[in-house]
Coordinates of C-alpha atoms in Angstrom, one line a residue:
M1 CA 50.3 34.1 -32.7
T2 CA 47.0 34.1 -34.6
Y3 CA 43.7 35.5 -33.2
E4 CA 42.3 32.0 -33.0
F5 CA 45.3 30.8 -31.0
L6 CA 44.8 33.7 -28.5
Q7 CA 41.2 32.8 -28.1
Q8 CA 42.0 29.2 -27.4
Y9 CA 44.8 30.2 -25.1
W10 CA 42.7 32.4 -23.0
W11 CA 39.9 29.9 -22.7
F12 CA 42.6 27.6 -21.3
I13 CA 43.7 30.2 -18.8
V14 CA 40.1 30.9 -17.7
S15 CA 39.4 27.2 -17.4
L16 CA 42.6 26.6 -15.4
L17 CA 41.6 29.4 -13.0
G18 CA 38.1 27.9 -12.7
A19 CA 39.6 24.5 -11.9
L20 CA 42.0 26.0 -9.3
L21 CA 39.0 27.8 -7.7
V22 CA 37.1 24.5 -7.4
F23 CA 40.2 23.0 -5.6
M24 CA 40.5 26.0 -3.3
M25 CA 36.8 25.5 -2.2
F26 CA 38.3 23.0 0.3
V27 CA 38.1 26.0 2.7
Q28 CA 34.3 26.0 2.2
G29 CA 34.1 22.3 2.4
A30 CA 36.0 22.1 5.7
N31 CA 33.9 24.9 7.2
S32 CA 30.7 23.2 6.3
L33 CA 31.8 20.2 8.4
M34 CA 33.2 22.3 11.2
F35 CA 30.8 21.1 13.9
S36 CA 30.9 17.5 12.6
L37 CA 34.7 17.3 12.5
G38 CA 35.0 19.2 15.8
G39 CA 32.8 16.6 17.6
G40 CA 31.3 19.2 20.0
S41 CA 34.6 20.3 21.3
E42 CA 35.2 24.0 21.2
N43 CA 39.0 23.5 21.2
E44 CA 38.9 21.1 18.3
R45 CA 36.5 23.3 16.3
R46 CA 38.9 26.2 16.9
L47 CA 41.7 24.1 15.4
I48 CA 39.7 23.7 12.2
I49 CA 38.8 27.4 12.0
N50 CA 42.4 28.4 12.6
S51 CA 43.5 26.0 9.9
T52 CA 41.1 27.2 7.2
G53 CA 41.6 30.8 8.3
K54 CA 45.1 30.6 7.0
K55 CA 43.9 29.8 3.5
W56 CA 40.6 31.6 2.9
E57 CA 42.2 34.6 1.4
L58 CA 43.8 32.5 -1.3
T59 CA 40.3 31.2 -2.2
F60 CA 38.9 34.7 -2.4
T61 CA 41.9 35.9 -4.5
T62 CA 41.4 33.0 -6.9
L63 CA 37.7 33.9 -7.2
V64 CA 38.5 37.5 -8.0
T65 CA 41.3 36.5 -10.5
F66 CA 38.9 34.1 -12.2
G67 CA 36.3 36.8 -12.6
G68 CA 38.8 39.4 -13.7
A69 CA 40.3 37.1 -16.3
F70 CA 36.9 36.3 -17.7
F71 CA 36.0 39.9 -17.9
A72 CA 39.2 40.9 -19.7
S73 CA 39.3 38.0 -22.2
F74 CA 35.6 37.3 -22.8
P75 CA 33.8 40.6 -21.9
L76 CA 30.5 39.6 -23.6
F77 CA 30.1 36.7 -21.2
Y78 CA 30.8 39.0 -18.3
S79 CA 28.2 41.5 -19.4
T80 CA 25.7 38.8 -20.2
S81 CA 26.1 36.6 -17.2
F82 CA 27.3 39.0 -14.5
G83 CA 25.0 41.7 -15.8
G84 CA 21.8 39.8 -16.8
A85 CA 22.1 36.9 -14.2
Y86 CA 23.4 39.1 -11.5
W87 CA 21.3 37.5 -8.7
V88 CA 23.2 34.2 -8.8
W89 CA 26.6 36.0 -8.8
M90 CA 25.5 38.5 -6.1
L91 CA 24.5 35.6 -3.9
I92 CA 27.9 34.0 -4.4
L93 CA 29.6 37.3 -3.6
V94 CA 27.5 37.7 -0.5
T95 CA 28.4 34.3 0.9
F96 CA 32.1 35.1 0.4
V97 CA 31.8 38.5 2.0
L98 CA 30.1 36.7 4.9
Q99 CA 33.1 34.4 5.1
A100 CA 35.5 37.3 5.2
V101 CA 33.6 39.1 7.9
S102 CA 33.3 36.0 10.0
Y103 CA 37.0 35.4 10.0
E104 CA 37.8 39.0 10.8
F105 CA 35.3 39.7 13.5
Q106 CA 34.5 36.4 15.3
D107 CA 37.1 37.2 18.1
K108 CA 36.9 41.0 18.1
I109 CA 36.3 42.8 21.3
G110 CA 32.7 44.0 21.5
N111 CA 31.4 41.2 19.2
F112 CA 27.8 41.3 20.5
L113 CA 26.8 38.4 18.1
G114 CA 29.1 36.0 19.7
A115 CA 31.8 33.8 18.1
R116 CA 29.4 30.9 17.6
T117 CA 27.2 33.1 15.3
F118 CA 30.1 33.8 13.1
H119 CA 30.9 30.1 13.1
W120 CA 27.5 29.4 11.7
F121 CA 28.1 32.1 9.1
L122 CA 31.2 30.1 8.0
V123 CA 29.0 27.0 7.7
I124 CA 26.5 28.9 5.6
N125 CA 29.3 30.0 3.3
G126 CA 30.6 26.4 3.2
V127 CA 27.2 25.1 2.0
A128 CA 25.9 27.9 -0.1
G129 CA 29.2 28.9 -1.8
P130 CA 29.9 25.5 -3.5
L131 CA 26.2 24.9 -4.4
L132 CA 25.8 28.3 -6.1
L133 CA 29.1 28.1 -7.9
G134 CA 28.1 24.6 -9.1
V135 CA 24.8 26.0 -10.5
A136 CA 26.7 28.8 -12.3
V137 CA 29.2 26.3 -13.8
A138 CA 26.4 24.0 -14.9
T139 CA 25.0 26.7 -17.1
F140 CA 28.0 26.2 -19.4
F141 CA 26.4 22.9 -20.4
N142 CA 22.7 23.5 -19.7
G143 CA 22.5 27.0 -21.0
A144 CA 20.8 30.1 -19.7
N145 CA 17.8 32.3 -20.7
F146 CA 19.4 35.4 -22.3
I147 CA 19.4 37.2 -25.6
V148 CA 22.2 39.1 -27.3
E149 CA 21.5 41.9 -29.8
K150 CA 24.9 43.4 -30.8
G151 CA 23.1 45.8 -33.2
N152 CA 21.8 47.7 -30.2
I153 CA 25.3 49.2 -29.6
L154 CA 24.7 51.3 -32.7
G155 CA 21.3 52.5 -31.6
G156 CA 21.1 55.7 -29.5
G157 CA 18.1 54.7 -27.5
N158 CA 19.1 51.3 -26.0
P159 CA 22.8 50.6 -26.3
I160 CA 22.6 47.4 -24.1
I161 CA 23.5 44.4 -26.3
S162 CA 22.7 41.6 -23.9
G163 CA 19.9 41.0 -21.4
W164 CA 17.8 38.3 -19.7
A165 CA 14.8 37.0 -21.4
N166 CA 12.7 37.0 -18.2
A167 CA 12.6 38.9 -14.9
S168 CA 14.3 36.3 -12.8
H169 CA 17.8 37.7 -13.6
G170 CA 19.5 34.3 -13.3
L171 CA 17.5 32.8 -10.5
D172 CA 15.8 30.5 -13.0
A173 CA 19.0 28.5 -13.0
L174 CA 18.1 27.4 -9.5
L175 CA 15.0 25.7 -10.9
N176 CA 16.8 23.4 -13.3
G177 CA 17.2 20.0 -11.8
W178 CA 20.3 19.1 -13.8
N179 CA 22.0 22.3 -12.5
W180 CA 21.5 20.9 -9.0
I181 CA 23.2 17.6 -10.0
F182 CA 26.3 19.6 -10.9
A183 CA 25.9 21.8 -7.8
L184 CA 25.7 18.8 -5.4
A185 CA 28.7 17.2 -7.1
V186 CA 30.7 20.4 -6.5
F187 CA 29.4 20.6 -2.9
F188 CA 30.5 17.1 -2.0
L189 CA 33.8 17.5 -3.8
A190 CA 34.5 20.6 -1.7
R191 CA 33.6 18.7 1.5
I192 CA 35.9 15.8 0.5
L193 CA 38.8 18.2 -0.2
G194 CA 38.1 20.0 3.0
V195 CA 38.3 16.8 5.0
L196 CA 41.6 15.8 3.3
Y197 CA 43.0 19.3 4.0
V198 CA 42.1 19.1 7.7
I199 CA 43.6 15.6 8.0
N200 CA 46.8 16.9 6.5
N201 CA 46.9 20.3 8.3
V202 CA 45.5 19.6 11.8
D203 CA 47.6 17.3 14.0
N204 CA 44.8 15.9 16.1
D205 CA 44.0 12.2 16.3
N206 CA 40.3 12.8 17.2
I207 CA 39.7 15.1 14.2
R208 CA 41.6 12.8 11.8
S209 CA 39.6 9.7 12.9
R210 CA 36.3 11.6 12.4
G211 CA 37.6 12.9 9.1
A212 CA 38.2 9.3 7.7
V213 CA 34.5 8.5 8.6
R214 CA 33.2 11.8 7.1
L215 CA 35.3 11.1 4.0
V216 CA 33.4 7.9 3.3
G217 CA 30.1 9.7 4.0
N218 CA 30.8 12.4 1.4
L219 CA 32.7 10.3 -1.2
V220 CA 29.7 8.0 -1.9
P221 CA 27.2 10.8 -2.8
F222 CA 29.9 12.7 -4.7
L223 CA 30.5 9.7 -6.9
V224 CA 26.8 9.3 -7.5
F225 CA 26.3 12.9 -8.5
F226 CA 29.5 13.1 -10.5
I227 CA 28.8 10.0 -12.5
V228 CA 25.3 11.1 -13.2
A229 CA 26.5 14.5 -14.3
V230 CA 29.2 13.1 -16.6
V231 CA 26.9 10.6 -18.2
Y232 CA 24.3 13.3 -18.8
I233 CA 27.0 15.5 -20.4
M234 CA 28.2 12.7 -22.7
Q235 CA 24.7 11.9 -24.0
K236 CA 23.2 15.3 -24.3
D237 CA 23.0 17.5 -27.4
G238 CA 25.4 20.4 -27.5
Y239 CA 25.6 23.8 -29.2
A240 CA 28.2 23.9 -32.0
F241 CA 29.1 26.7 -34.3
D242 CA 30.5 27.0 -37.8
P243 CA 33.8 29.0 -37.7
A244 CA 33.2 30.1 -41.3
T245 CA 29.8 31.6 -40.9
G246 CA 29.4 31.9 -37.1
E247 CA 26.1 30.0 -37.3
I248 CA 25.2 28.1 -34.2
Y249 CA 23.4 24.7 -34.4
I250 CA 22.5 21.7 -32.3
E251 CA 24.9 18.8 -32.6
P252 CA 23.9 15.4 -31.0
Y253 CA 26.4 14.1 -28.5
K254 CA 28.5 17.2 -28.9
Y255 CA 30.5 16.8 -25.6
F256 CA 31.1 13.1 -26.2
N257 CA 32.3 14.0 -29.7
N258 CA 34.6 16.6 -28.2
F259 CA 36.3 14.1 -25.9
C260 CA 36.6 11.7 -28.8
Q261 CA 38.1 14.3 -31.1
M262 CA 40.2 15.9 -28.4
W263 CA 41.4 12.6 -26.8
P264 CA 44.1 14.2 -24.6
L265 CA 41.2 15.8 -22.7
A266 CA 39.6 12.4 -22.2
I267 CA 43.0 11.1 -20.8
T268 CA 43.3 14.1 -18.6
L269 CA 39.8 13.5 -17.2
L270 CA 40.5 9.8 -16.5
A271 CA 43.9 10.7 -14.9
G272 CA 42.2 13.3 -12.7
V273 CA 39.6 10.9 -11.5
A274 CA 42.2 8.2 -10.8
L275 CA 44.4 10.6 -8.8
F276 CA 41.4 11.8 -6.9
L277 CA 40.2 8.3 -6.0
F278 CA 43.8 7.3 -5.0
G279 CA 44.0 10.2 -2.5
C280 CA 40.6 9.4 -1.0
I281 CA 40.9 5.6 -0.8
K282 CA 44.4 5.6 0.6
T283 CA 43.4 8.1 3.3
I284 CA 40.4 5.9 4.2
F285 CA 42.3 2.7 4.5
S286 CA 45.7 4.0 5.8
P287 CA 45.3 5.8 9.2
T288 CA 48.9 7.1 9.0
Y289 CA 48.5 8.6 5.5
T290 CA 47.7 12.3 5.8
R291 CA 48.8 13.7 2.4
G292 CA 45.7 12.7 0.4
I293 CA 44.8 16.3 -0.3
W294 CA 47.7 16.5 -2.9
P295 CA 46.8 13.6 -5.3
A296 CA 43.1 14.3 -4.8
G297 CA 43.5 18.0 -5.2
I298 CA 45.6 17.6 -8.4
G299 CA 43.1 15.1 -9.7
A300 CA 40.2 17.5 -9.0
V301 CA 42.0 20.3 -10.9
L302 CA 42.7 18.0 -13.9
A303 CA 39.1 16.7 -14.0
V304 CA 37.5 20.1 -13.8
L305 CA 39.9 21.6 -16.3
S306 CA 39.1 18.9 -18.9
L307 CA 35.4 19.5 -18.5
L308 CA 35.7 23.2 -18.9
L309 CA 37.9 22.9 -21.9
C310 CA 35.4 20.5 -23.4
A311 CA 32.7 23.1 -22.9
G312 CA 34.5 25.8 -25.0
W313 CA 37.0 24.2 -27.4
N314 CA 36.3 22.4 -30.7
D315 CA 33.8 24.9 -32.0
T316 CA 31.5 24.6 -29.0
A317 CA 29.2 27.3 -27.6
Y318 CA 30.4 27.5 -23.9
Y319 CA 27.4 29.6 -22.8
P320 CA 24.3 28.3 -24.7
S321 CA 21.2 30.5 -24.9
T322 CA 17.9 28.7 -24.2
A323 CA 16.0 31.7 -25.4
D324 CA 17.7 32.3 -28.8
L325 CA 20.0 29.8 -30.4
Q326 CA 22.1 32.4 -32.3
S327 CA 22.6 34.4 -29.1
S328 CA 24.8 31.6 -27.6
L329 CA 28.3 32.6 -26.7
T330 CA 31.4 31.1 -28.1
I331 CA 35.1 31.9 -27.5
A332 CA 35.1 33.5 -31.0
N333 CA 32.1 35.8 -30.7
S334 CA 32.5 36.9 -27.1
C335 CA 36.2 37.6 -26.8
S336 CA 38.2 40.8 -26.6
S337 CA 40.1 42.3 -29.6
E338 CA 43.2 40.7 -30.9
F339 CA 45.3 43.6 -29.6
T340 CA 43.9 43.1 -26.0
L341 CA 44.4 39.4 -26.0
T342 CA 47.9 39.8 -27.3
V343 CA 48.9 42.3 -24.6
M344 CA 47.2 40.0 -22.0
F345 CA 49.2 37.1 -23.3
Y346 CA 52.5 38.7 -22.4
V347 CA 51.1 39.7 -19.0
S348 CA 50.0 36.1 -18.5
L349 CA 53.7 35.1 -18.7
L350 CA 53.9 36.3 -15.1
V351 CA 51.4 33.6 -14.0
P352 CA 54.3 31.2 -12.9
F353 CA 55.5 33.9 -10.5
V354 CA 52.0 34.3 -9.1
V355 CA 51.8 30.5 -8.6
G356 CA 55.2 30.6 -6.9
Y357 CA 54.0 33.4 -4.6
I358 CA 50.9 31.4 -3.7
A359 CA 53.1 28.3 -3.0
Y360 CA 55.4 30.4 -0.8
V361 CA 52.5 31.9 1.2
W362 CA 50.9 28.5 1.5
R363 CA 54.1 27.1 3.1
K364 CA 54.7 30.2 5.3
M365 CA 51.2 30.2 6.7
G366 CA 51.2 26.5 7.5

């Protein structure tokens, strides 16, 4: 195992966890449609909450695992993004804490806020969570306003090596229109997966019939935003780096070139889109088909995985700096030491057991 192989391997692991996190956002998507799918019925709304309440901990665990893997394998990204752009990540964390509190306290004795208040908290998490996560992921392609000065670590006065180039601490990402295109694509994707999950998990004819209608209403805007986002990625300039010198430079059509040069990723993206559309369309046109979450979910994971791999592989800066070209982060200049990545490699061999545990818990909890 070479150092380069370990870097590529850990970018794959982080990308896979990110793709699984996007899939697990079906919990947020279903919660955002709670009142719409429930149709004004308290009992039917309770069915939806009980259904998503069995899975929300898996989403939260995936989020924590994703952050932990990123920190351990690419610590410079963690210190730059989570440290410099902390407001965006703090807002994401707050929405997920709000979700956890809502599930735990909505039916507690002495709940002076009332169950309905906590239901609205779940809706807020269902809307804000996917949007903010989408904005954060979009910075992998659109860049962020930071500066890295590794020489500072040797200085006694200011050992901080990365920082934000303005006082917004990441909130400037919310002012980028293209980031919102990505965010809205993730938002509608979460809602689609949420509808498919509820159709599969909740045995109620009224909810399923409403779900088919809501599926159409969310699939159309998703396709619009997703297509716009992919076309934008394919035609935009990207940040490439020279492995020999470490110099970072602008390469026209970088992401399009990546998919051409790494053609298995292009096939993976197309296969993911095809599986996703199959699960959605069959659910819409076949009232008795309730397993659309599986082909659509697998398709979503494959599509997101291919996009994230395209952002980091093939000598690409996965976290471009809009303030200083040479501060952009690559998997080579932001990763942990070879020893750390090697030890983590052997630890990662336990991942199949973790996946098996998740599958076991999924089935046990219904």
